[in-house]
């Protein structure tokens, strides 16, 4: 097989990249280790920046998001027993959209199918090869037989545990990492959300977040210990703990119900530099991870796919390497700003093991400052809604 761009991984980064390239007349083959159902079953992100929605439109996969997604103009911060609204639209002129990652993935998969492009699912032992030469290849095993794809470029869109980044050894790659001393316990339930916007709560018992996938389906999180096991958290225990961490009005409005998914996720900041190695590029979680507090992971995967697709368009249309040469630097500049913002939101909203009296009061002072200063509110809002790309 031969293609221009061999993409490893059919998550949001790989699928979006494939569609954006297709829009520029550049063909691609995607190799994915899981089945489509497995990929679609992963409950993850739910908040799209306006720029990400625009990219879905550009990729020909935005129609259903506009019909079914919930447009949000603000977000609420709960602290000191009260909720304070940050008016994102008034401060930035932009909005966000609630639309689940599972739906984004489904729409992109359908667009890819409609374009007649090849995706190889259940590909085992995928390997990016010879990417430091002019003749890169991707090999994989399917039904016991080894296959090879010859290509011009490889896009490593295979997530944090993928093979692409792992194929590059130091000193060609440098990594930066911070692991946070807590996790997020999340549940999905067929219950209406507490508020029509997201509620982020800073509480003495720990952080909590009320978000949603629709006006009938809620996603809630509480900060938990890294040692906690799912079995220790019955639905009743979860709802009790969440209520304690909300302001009185939100706690009264909380509608509880059986969980349809429950998981614990560790929180981590991670960046690999650079994001290009000869003829292989990294995009999305393959290159960076942020704690979900700022809702940036999926959105960064989208901006990487955009930068890379534009660089490759320039390469094929204008016979210029300028775009692909600048890819790593352009993408990393935006990534680091999102890493900073996600770290900052995590820092100000969570209870750390060493959060003492003074630490807790400094957090409250900072949250009060955001809620009362137009400058501070605008700074938070423009980062939350998504920096331009
Ligand atoms: C619990 C949780 C909650 C989150 N919440 C949010 C949120 O609210 N907002 C937000 O913006 N982000 C959130 N994120 C992050 C977001 O889900 C990711 O940033 C996003 O999925 C990144 O997309 P990706 O395509 O880069 O990687 P992935 O979605 O990880 O996709 C990578 C794909 O590559 C495949 N793959 C892996 N290894 C191989 C291999 N060797 N060969 C072939 N294929 C391979 C995988 O099966 C997968 O399909 C959350 C993540 C988690 C885990």
PDB file of C-alpha atoms in Angstrom, residues 42-301:
ATOM      1  CA  UNK A  42     -14.341   5.867  25.607  1.00  0.00           C
ATOM      2  CA  UNK A  43     -16.071   8.534  27.698  1.00  0.00           C
ATOM      3  CA  UNK A  44     -13.698  11.465  27.779  1.00  0.00           C
ATOM      4  CA  UNK A  45     -13.844  15.123  26.820  1.00  0.00           C
ATOM      5  CA  UNK A  46     -17.027  17.121  26.421  1.00  0.00           C
ATOM      6  CA  UNK A  47     -16.198  20.781  25.950  1.00  0.00           C
ATOM      7  CA  UNK A  48     -15.229  22.156  22.544  1.00  0.00           C
ATOM      8  CA  UNK A  49     -13.617  25.528  21.978  1.00  0.00           C
ATOM      9  CA  UNK A  50     -15.131  27.667  19.226  1.00  0.00           C
ATOM     10  CA  UNK A  51     -12.008  27.096  17.120  1.00  0.00           C
ATOM     11  CA  UNK A  52     -12.476  23.319  17.414  1.00  0.00           C
ATOM     12  CA  UNK A  53     -16.106  23.596  16.261  1.00  0.00           C
ATOM     13  CA  UNK A  54     -14.908  25.682  13.287  1.00  0.00           C
ATOM     14  CA  UNK A  55     -12.395  22.948  12.439  1.00  0.00           C
ATOM     15  CA  UNK A  56     -15.121  20.291  12.547  1.00  0.00           C
ATOM     16  CA  UNK A  57     -17.051  22.431  10.042  1.00  0.00           C
ATOM     17  CA  UNK A  58     -13.945  22.717   7.864  1.00  0.00           C
ATOM     18  CA  UNK A  59     -13.588  18.939   8.041  1.00  0.00           C
ATOM     19  CA  UNK A  60     -17.206  18.513   6.884  1.00  0.00           C
ATOM     20  CA  UNK A  61     -18.160  16.927  10.215  1.00  0.00           C
ATOM     21  CA  UNK A  62     -19.759  19.792  12.158  1.00  0.00           C
ATOM     22  CA  UNK A  63     -23.442  19.634  11.171  1.00  0.00           C
ATOM     23  CA  UNK A  64     -24.680  17.399  14.000  1.00  0.00           C
ATOM     24  CA  UNK A  65     -22.661  19.330  16.605  1.00  0.00           C
ATOM     25  CA  UNK A  66     -24.484  22.510  15.568  1.00  0.00           C
ATOM     26  CA  UNK A  67     -27.841  20.700  15.846  1.00  0.00           C
ATOM     27  CA  UNK A  68     -27.257  18.827  19.093  1.00  0.00           C
ATOM     28  CA  UNK A  69     -24.400  20.614  20.903  1.00  0.00           C
ATOM     29  CA  UNK A  70     -25.134  23.016  23.765  1.00  0.00           C
ATOM     30  CA  UNK A  71     -23.599  26.458  23.307  1.00  0.00           C
ATOM     31  CA  UNK A  72     -22.248  27.855  26.579  1.00  0.00           C
ATOM     32  CA  UNK A  73     -21.555  31.545  27.129  1.00  0.00           C
ATOM     33  CA  UNK A  74     -20.192  31.333  30.656  1.00  0.00           C
ATOM     34  CA  UNK A  75     -18.933  29.129  33.452  1.00  0.00           C
ATOM     35  CA  UNK A  76     -19.483  29.187  37.211  1.00  0.00           C
ATOM     36  CA  UNK A  77     -16.898  29.100  39.996  1.00  0.00           C
ATOM     37  CA  UNK A  78     -18.180  27.941  43.389  1.00  0.00           C
ATOM     38  CA  UNK A  79     -16.159  28.890  46.470  1.00  0.00           C
ATOM     39  CA  UNK A  80     -16.818  30.210  49.962  1.00  0.00           C
ATOM     40  CA  UNK A  81     -20.372  28.813  49.816  1.00  0.00           C
ATOM     41  CA  UNK A  82     -21.404  30.866  46.746  1.00  0.00           C
ATOM     42  CA  UNK A  83     -21.330  30.605  42.969  1.00  0.00           C
ATOM     43  CA  UNK A  84     -19.787  33.325  40.791  1.00  0.00           C
ATOM     44  CA  UNK A  85     -20.409  33.460  37.047  1.00  0.00           C
ATOM     45  CA  UNK A  86     -17.592  34.181  34.592  1.00  0.00           C
ATOM     46  CA  UNK A  87     -19.235  35.674  31.506  1.00  0.00           C
ATOM     47  CA  UNK A  88     -17.046  34.269  28.752  1.00  0.00           C
ATOM     48  CA  UNK A  89     -19.068  35.705  25.866  1.00  0.00           C
ATOM     49  CA  UNK A  90     -19.156  39.229  27.313  1.00  0.00           C
ATOM     50  CA  UNK A  91     -15.412  39.250  27.996  1.00  0.00           C
ATOM     51  CA  UNK A  92     -14.154  37.504  24.840  1.00  0.00           C
ATOM     52  CA  UNK A  93     -16.988  37.597  22.304  1.00  0.00           C
ATOM     53  CA  UNK A  94     -16.634  33.815  21.977  1.00  0.00           C
ATOM     54  CA  UNK A  95     -18.552  30.758  23.208  1.00  0.00           C
ATOM     55  CA  UNK A  96     -17.853  27.071  23.914  1.00  0.00           C
ATOM     56  CA  UNK A  97     -19.898  24.024  22.969  1.00  0.00           C
ATOM     57  CA  UNK A  98     -20.809  20.965  25.018  1.00  0.00           C
ATOM     58  CA  UNK A  99     -20.572  18.016  22.634  1.00  0.00           C
ATOM     59  CA  UNK A 100     -19.079  14.713  23.747  1.00  0.00           C
ATOM     60  CA  UNK A 101     -15.811  13.340  22.388  1.00  0.00           C
ATOM     61  CA  UNK A 102     -17.685  10.157  21.500  1.00  0.00           C
ATOM     62  CA  UNK A 103     -19.970  12.212  19.227  1.00  0.00           C
ATOM     63  CA  UNK A 104     -17.048  14.125  17.675  1.00  0.00           C
ATOM     64  CA  UNK A 105     -15.338  10.805  16.955  1.00  0.00           C
ATOM     65  CA  UNK A 106     -18.496   9.293  15.467  1.00  0.00           C
ATOM     66  CA  UNK A 107     -19.039  12.312  13.193  1.00  0.00           C
ATOM     67  CA  UNK A 108     -15.422  12.204  12.004  1.00  0.00           C
ATOM     68  CA  UNK A 109     -15.604   8.439  11.444  1.00  0.00           C
ATOM     69  CA  UNK A 110     -18.764   8.900   9.357  1.00  0.00           C
ATOM     70  CA  UNK A 111     -17.199  11.737   7.351  1.00  0.00           C
ATOM     71  CA  UNK A 112     -14.173   9.526   6.682  1.00  0.00           C
ATOM     72  CA  UNK A 113     -16.380   6.657   5.584  1.00  0.00           C
ATOM     73  CA  UNK A 114     -18.321   9.000   3.260  1.00  0.00           C
ATOM     74  CA  UNK A 115     -15.010  10.199   1.743  1.00  0.00           C
ATOM     75  CA  UNK A 116     -14.138   6.576   0.953  1.00  0.00           C
ATOM     76  CA  UNK A 117     -10.839   6.786   2.865  1.00  0.00           C
ATOM     77  CA  UNK A 118      -9.151   3.710   4.298  1.00  0.00           C
ATOM     78  CA  UNK A 119      -9.005   3.041   8.038  1.00  0.00           C
ATOM     79  CA  UNK A 120      -7.480  -0.206   9.212  1.00  0.00           C
ATOM     80  CA  UNK A 121      -8.900  -1.155  12.604  1.00  0.00           C
ATOM     81  CA  UNK A 122      -7.544  -3.902  14.871  1.00  0.00           C
ATOM     82  CA  UNK A 123      -4.049  -3.436  13.486  1.00  0.00           C
ATOM     83  CA  UNK A 124      -1.570  -5.126  15.825  1.00  0.00           C
ATOM     84  CA  UNK A 125       2.126  -4.393  16.359  1.00  0.00           C
ATOM     85  CA  UNK A 126       1.993  -1.071  14.486  1.00  0.00           C
ATOM     86  CA  UNK A 127       5.461   0.381  13.878  1.00  0.00           C
ATOM     87  CA  UNK A 128       6.616   3.666  12.354  1.00  0.00           C
ATOM     88  CA  UNK A 129       9.769   2.859  10.359  1.00  0.00           C
ATOM     89  CA  UNK A 130      12.553   4.805   8.599  1.00  0.00           C
ATOM     90  CA  UNK A 131      11.055   8.189   9.453  1.00  0.00           C
ATOM     91  CA  UNK A 132      14.564   9.654   9.519  1.00  0.00           C
ATOM     92  CA  UNK A 133      14.888   8.859   5.784  1.00  0.00           C
ATOM     93  CA  UNK A 134      12.984  10.071   2.690  1.00  0.00           C
ATOM     94  CA  UNK A 135      11.132   6.734   2.536  1.00  0.00           C
ATOM     95  CA  UNK A 136       9.189   6.244   5.758  1.00  0.00           C
ATOM     96  CA  UNK A 137       6.924   3.219   6.231  1.00  0.00           C
ATOM     97  CA  UNK A 138       4.383   1.955   8.709  1.00  0.00           C
ATOM     98  CA  UNK A 139       4.110  -1.771   9.322  1.00  0.00           C
ATOM     99  CA  UNK A 140       1.312  -3.609  11.127  1.00  0.00           C
ATOM    100  CA  UNK A 141      -0.058  -7.097  11.604  1.00  0.00           C
ATOM    101  CA  UNK A 142      -3.622  -7.898  10.640  1.00  0.00           C
ATOM    102  CA  UNK A 143      -5.138 -11.371  10.880  1.00  0.00           C
ATOM    103  CA  UNK A 144      -1.691 -12.843  11.415  1.00  0.00           C
ATOM    104  CA  UNK A 145      -0.150 -11.241   8.296  1.00  0.00           C
ATOM    105  CA  UNK A 146       2.368  -8.388   8.309  1.00  0.00           C
ATOM    106  CA  UNK A 147       1.527  -5.462   6.011  1.00  0.00           C
ATOM    107  CA  UNK A 148       3.423  -2.320   5.099  1.00  0.00           C
ATOM    108  CA  UNK A 149       2.347   1.161   4.051  1.00  0.00           C
ATOM    109  CA  UNK A 150       4.871   3.248   2.117  1.00  0.00           C
ATOM    110  CA  UNK A 151       4.264   6.975   2.620  1.00  0.00           C
ATOM    111  CA  UNK A 152       5.703  10.499   2.388  1.00  0.00           C
ATOM    112  CA  UNK A 153       4.987  11.301   6.042  1.00  0.00           C
ATOM    113  CA  UNK A 154       3.862   9.589   9.257  1.00  0.00           C
ATOM    114  CA  UNK A 155       1.509  11.322  11.707  1.00  0.00           C
ATOM    115  CA  UNK A 156       1.757   9.816  15.195  1.00  0.00           C
ATOM    116  CA  UNK A 157      -1.734  10.458  16.593  1.00  0.00           C
ATOM    117  CA  UNK A 158      -1.749   7.411  18.846  1.00  0.00           C
ATOM    118  CA  UNK A 159      -2.297   8.973  22.243  1.00  0.00           C
ATOM    119  CA  UNK A 160      -0.206   8.988  25.396  1.00  0.00           C
ATOM    120  CA  UNK A 161       0.564   5.245  25.394  1.00  0.00           C
ATOM    121  CA  UNK A 162       1.145   5.007  21.646  1.00  0.00           C
ATOM    122  CA  UNK A 163       4.084   3.636  19.720  1.00  0.00           C
ATOM    123  CA  UNK A 164       5.073   6.781  17.778  1.00  0.00           C
ATOM    124  CA  UNK A 165       6.629   8.798  20.586  1.00  0.00           C
ATOM    125  CA  UNK A 166       8.078   5.613  22.074  1.00  0.00           C
ATOM    126  CA  UNK A 167       9.957   5.019  18.785  1.00  0.00           C
ATOM    127  CA  UNK A 168      12.076   8.129  19.332  1.00  0.00           C
ATOM    128  CA  UNK A 169      14.936   7.839  21.790  1.00  0.00           C
ATOM    129  CA  UNK A 170      16.777  10.598  23.715  1.00  0.00           C
ATOM    130  CA  UNK A 171      18.579  12.859  22.999  1.00  0.00           C
ATOM    131  CA  UNK A 172      16.320  13.383  19.950  1.00  0.00           C
ATOM    132  CA  UNK A 173      13.355  13.833  22.291  1.00  0.00           C
ATOM    133  CA  UNK A 174      13.021  15.627  25.622  1.00  0.00           C
ATOM    134  CA  UNK A 175      10.045  15.192  27.932  1.00  0.00           C
ATOM    135  CA  UNK A 176       8.635  17.331  30.744  1.00  0.00           C
ATOM    136  CA  UNK A 177       6.232  15.887  33.295  1.00  0.00           C
ATOM    137  CA  UNK A 178       4.325  16.722  36.469  1.00  0.00           C
ATOM    138  CA  UNK A 179       2.085  14.172  38.173  1.00  0.00           C
ATOM    139  CA  UNK A 180      -0.549  15.598  40.509  1.00  0.00           C
ATOM    140  CA  UNK A 181      -1.113  13.994  43.920  1.00  0.00           C
ATOM    141  CA  UNK A 182      -4.818  13.183  43.325  1.00  0.00           C
ATOM    142  CA  UNK A 183      -7.200  11.853  40.690  1.00  0.00           C
ATOM    143  CA  UNK A 184     -10.679  12.603  39.357  1.00  0.00           C
ATOM    144  CA  UNK A 185     -13.492  10.179  40.029  1.00  0.00           C
ATOM    145  CA  UNK A 186     -16.091  10.722  37.309  1.00  0.00           C
ATOM    146  CA  UNK A 187     -19.590   9.379  36.786  1.00  0.00           C
ATOM    147  CA  UNK A 188     -21.980   9.670  33.891  1.00  0.00           C
ATOM    148  CA  UNK A 189     -25.708   9.523  34.664  1.00  0.00           C
ATOM    149  CA  UNK A 190     -29.031   9.991  32.890  1.00  0.00           C
ATOM    150  CA  UNK A 191     -29.920  12.975  35.060  1.00  0.00           C
ATOM    151  CA  UNK A 192     -30.368  16.680  34.244  1.00  0.00           C
ATOM    152  CA  UNK A 193     -27.386  18.928  35.035  1.00  0.00           C
ATOM    153  CA  UNK A 194     -27.305  21.035  38.184  1.00  0.00           C
ATOM    154  CA  UNK A 195     -27.003  24.242  36.175  1.00  0.00           C
ATOM    155  CA  UNK A 196     -27.157  25.061  32.462  1.00  0.00           C
ATOM    156  CA  UNK A 197     -23.431  25.923  32.656  1.00  0.00           C
ATOM    157  CA  UNK A 198     -20.435  24.113  34.163  1.00  0.00           C
ATOM    158  CA  UNK A 199     -19.854  24.525  37.923  1.00  0.00           C
ATOM    159  CA  UNK A 200     -16.239  24.262  39.148  1.00  0.00           C
ATOM    160  CA  UNK A 201     -16.093  24.005  42.931  1.00  0.00           C
ATOM    161  CA  UNK A 202     -13.213  24.752  45.291  1.00  0.00           C
ATOM    162  CA  UNK A 203     -14.075  23.172  48.640  1.00  0.00           C
ATOM    163  CA  UNK A 204     -12.256  22.257  51.838  1.00  0.00           C
ATOM    164  CA  UNK A 205     -13.106  18.587  51.144  1.00  0.00           C
ATOM    165  CA  UNK A 206     -11.615  18.823  47.643  1.00  0.00           C
ATOM    166  CA  UNK A 207     -12.493  19.874  44.102  1.00  0.00           C
ATOM    167  CA  UNK A 208     -15.754  19.004  42.329  1.00  0.00           C
ATOM    168  CA  UNK A 209     -17.044  19.640  38.812  1.00  0.00           C
ATOM    169  CA  UNK A 210     -20.604  19.476  37.492  1.00  0.00           C
ATOM    170  CA  UNK A 211     -20.649  19.209  33.728  1.00  0.00           C
ATOM    171  CA  UNK A 212     -22.907  17.537  31.195  1.00  0.00           C
ATOM    172  CA  UNK A 213     -23.228  15.874  27.831  1.00  0.00           C
ATOM    173  CA  UNK A 214     -26.811  17.065  27.207  1.00  0.00           C
ATOM    174  CA  UNK A 215     -29.703  18.524  29.226  1.00  0.00           C
ATOM    175  CA  UNK A 216     -30.613  14.945  30.170  1.00  0.00           C
ATOM    176  CA  UNK A 217     -27.172  13.458  30.713  1.00  0.00           C
ATOM    177  CA  UNK A 218     -24.745  14.707  33.375  1.00  0.00           C
ATOM    178  CA  UNK A 219     -21.063  14.162  33.984  1.00  0.00           C
ATOM    179  CA  UNK A 220     -19.817  14.854  37.507  1.00  0.00           C
ATOM    180  CA  UNK A 221     -16.365  14.620  39.029  1.00  0.00           C
ATOM    181  CA  UNK A 222     -14.938  14.725  42.544  1.00  0.00           C
ATOM    182  CA  UNK A 223     -11.252  14.935  43.415  1.00  0.00           C
ATOM    183  CA  UNK A 224     -10.202  11.623  44.985  1.00  0.00           C
ATOM    184  CA  UNK A 225      -7.100   9.952  46.335  1.00  0.00           C
ATOM    185  CA  UNK A 226      -4.797   8.221  43.851  1.00  0.00           C
ATOM    186  CA  UNK A 227      -5.108   5.105  46.005  1.00  0.00           C
ATOM    187  CA  UNK A 228      -8.921   5.000  45.724  1.00  0.00           C
ATOM    188  CA  UNK A 229     -10.504   2.094  43.878  1.00  0.00           C
ATOM    189  CA  UNK A 230     -13.773   2.309  41.959  1.00  0.00           C
ATOM    190  CA  UNK A 231     -15.271  -0.433  44.165  1.00  0.00           C
ATOM    191  CA  UNK A 232     -14.896   1.874  47.182  1.00  0.00           C
ATOM    192  CA  UNK A 233     -17.187   4.427  45.561  1.00  0.00           C
ATOM    193  CA  UNK A 234     -20.811   3.308  45.464  1.00  0.00           C
ATOM    194  CA  UNK A 235     -23.129   5.687  43.595  1.00  0.00           C
ATOM    195  CA  UNK A 236     -24.620   6.779  46.948  1.00  0.00           C
ATOM    196  CA  UNK A 237     -21.207   7.608  48.354  1.00  0.00           C
ATOM    197  CA  UNK A 238     -20.346   9.592  45.232  1.00  0.00           C
ATOM    198  CA  UNK A 239     -23.538  11.697  45.302  1.00  0.00           C
ATOM    199  CA  UNK A 240     -23.160  12.362  49.048  1.00  0.00           C
ATOM    200  CA  UNK A 241     -19.601  13.562  48.589  1.00  0.00           C
ATOM    201  CA  UNK A 242     -20.491  15.715  45.585  1.00  0.00           C
ATOM    202  CA  UNK A 243     -23.341  17.386  47.506  1.00  0.00           C
ATOM    203  CA  UNK A 244     -21.008  18.265  50.356  1.00  0.00           C
ATOM    204  CA  UNK A 245     -18.646  20.029  47.960  1.00  0.00           C
ATOM    205  CA  UNK A 246     -21.317  22.212  46.311  1.00  0.00           C
ATOM    206  CA  UNK A 247     -22.977  25.414  47.488  1.00  0.00           C
ATOM    207  CA  UNK A 248     -26.357  24.934  49.156  1.00  0.00           C
ATOM    208  CA  UNK A 249     -28.457  25.925  46.144  1.00  0.00           C
ATOM    209  CA  UNK A 250     -26.581  23.634  43.755  1.00  0.00           C
ATOM    210  CA  UNK A 251     -26.688  20.774  46.285  1.00  0.00           C
ATOM    211  CA  UNK A 252     -30.476  21.203  46.573  1.00  0.00           C
ATOM    212  CA  UNK A 253     -30.883  21.166  42.798  1.00  0.00           C
ATOM    213  CA  UNK A 254     -28.690  18.093  42.287  1.00  0.00           C
ATOM    214  CA  UNK A 255     -30.677  15.226  40.777  1.00  0.00           C
ATOM    215  CA  UNK A 256     -29.051  11.868  41.501  1.00  0.00           C
ATOM    216  CA  UNK A 257     -29.455   8.566  39.688  1.00  0.00           C
ATOM    217  CA  UNK A 258     -27.605   5.364  38.848  1.00  0.00           C
ATOM    218  CA  UNK A 259     -24.231   5.805  37.159  1.00  0.00           C
ATOM    219  CA  UNK A 260     -23.890   4.478  33.614  1.00  0.00           C
ATOM    220  CA  UNK A 261     -20.109   4.876  33.659  1.00  0.00           C
ATOM    221  CA  UNK A 262     -17.684   5.408  36.513  1.00  0.00           C
ATOM    222  CA  UNK A 263     -13.917   5.802  36.304  1.00  0.00           C
ATOM    223  CA  UNK A 264     -10.888   7.262  38.065  1.00  0.00           C
ATOM    224  CA  UNK A 265      -8.392   9.285  36.019  1.00  0.00           C
ATOM    225  CA  UNK A 266      -4.968  10.414  37.247  1.00  0.00           C
ATOM    226  CA  UNK A 267      -3.971  14.017  36.509  1.00  0.00           C
ATOM    227  CA  UNK A 268      -0.773  14.816  34.694  1.00  0.00           C
ATOM    228  CA  UNK A 269       0.980  17.562  32.734  1.00  0.00           C
ATOM    229  CA  UNK A 270       3.319  16.152  30.083  1.00  0.00           C
ATOM    230  CA  UNK A 271       5.005  17.600  27.011  1.00  0.00           C
ATOM    231  CA  UNK A 272       7.411  15.984  24.537  1.00  0.00           C
ATOM    232  CA  UNK A 273       9.686  18.250  22.512  1.00  0.00           C
ATOM    233  CA  UNK A 274      10.025  18.559  19.580  1.00  0.00           C
ATOM    234  CA  UNK A 275       6.878  17.336  17.810  1.00  0.00           C
ATOM    235  CA  UNK A 276       8.673  16.461  14.554  1.00  0.00           C
ATOM    236  CA  UNK A 277      11.305  13.798  13.934  1.00  0.00           C
ATOM    237  CA  UNK A 278      12.387  13.763  10.280  1.00  0.00           C
ATOM    238  CA  UNK A 279       9.294  12.632   8.379  1.00  0.00           C
ATOM    239  CA  UNK A 280       7.241  11.762  11.469  1.00  0.00           C
ATOM    240  CA  UNK A 281       5.098  14.281  13.349  1.00  0.00           C
ATOM    241  CA  UNK A 282       3.387  13.836  16.719  1.00  0.00           C
ATOM    242  CA  UNK A 283      -0.063  15.320  17.321  1.00  0.00           C
ATOM    243  CA  UNK A 284      -2.511  15.319  20.252  1.00  0.00           C
ATOM    244  CA  UNK A 285      -2.019  13.206  23.378  1.00  0.00           C
ATOM    245  CA  UNK A 286       0.921  11.440  21.695  1.00  0.00           C
ATOM    246  CA  UNK A 287       2.878  14.649  22.347  1.00  0.00           C
ATOM    247  CA  UNK A 288       1.206  16.212  25.371  1.00  0.00           C
ATOM    248  CA  UNK A 289      -1.232  15.672  28.226  1.00  0.00           C
ATOM    249  CA  UNK A 290      -2.873  18.251  30.434  1.00  0.00           C
ATOM    250  CA  UNK A 291      -5.014  17.763  33.548  1.00  0.00           C
ATOM    251  CA  UNK A 292      -8.674  17.954  32.422  1.00  0.00           C
ATOM    252  CA  UNK A 293      -9.442  20.971  34.652  1.00  0.00           C
ATOM    253  CA  UNK A 294      -9.103  23.441  31.772  1.00  0.00           C
ATOM    254  CA  UNK A 295     -10.852  21.134  29.230  1.00  0.00           C
ATOM    255  CA  UNK A 296      -7.934  21.505  26.831  1.00  0.00           C
ATOM    256  CA  UNK A 297      -6.805  17.987  25.786  1.00  0.00           C
ATOM    257  CA  UNK A 298      -9.182  17.398  22.896  1.00  0.00           C
ATOM    258  CA  UNK A 299      -8.921  21.021  21.819  1.00  0.00           C
ATOM    259  CA  UNK A 300      -5.125  20.823  21.643  1.00  0.00           C
ATOM    260  CA  UNK A 301      -5.413  17.666  19.541  1.00  0.00           C
TER     261      UNK A 301
END
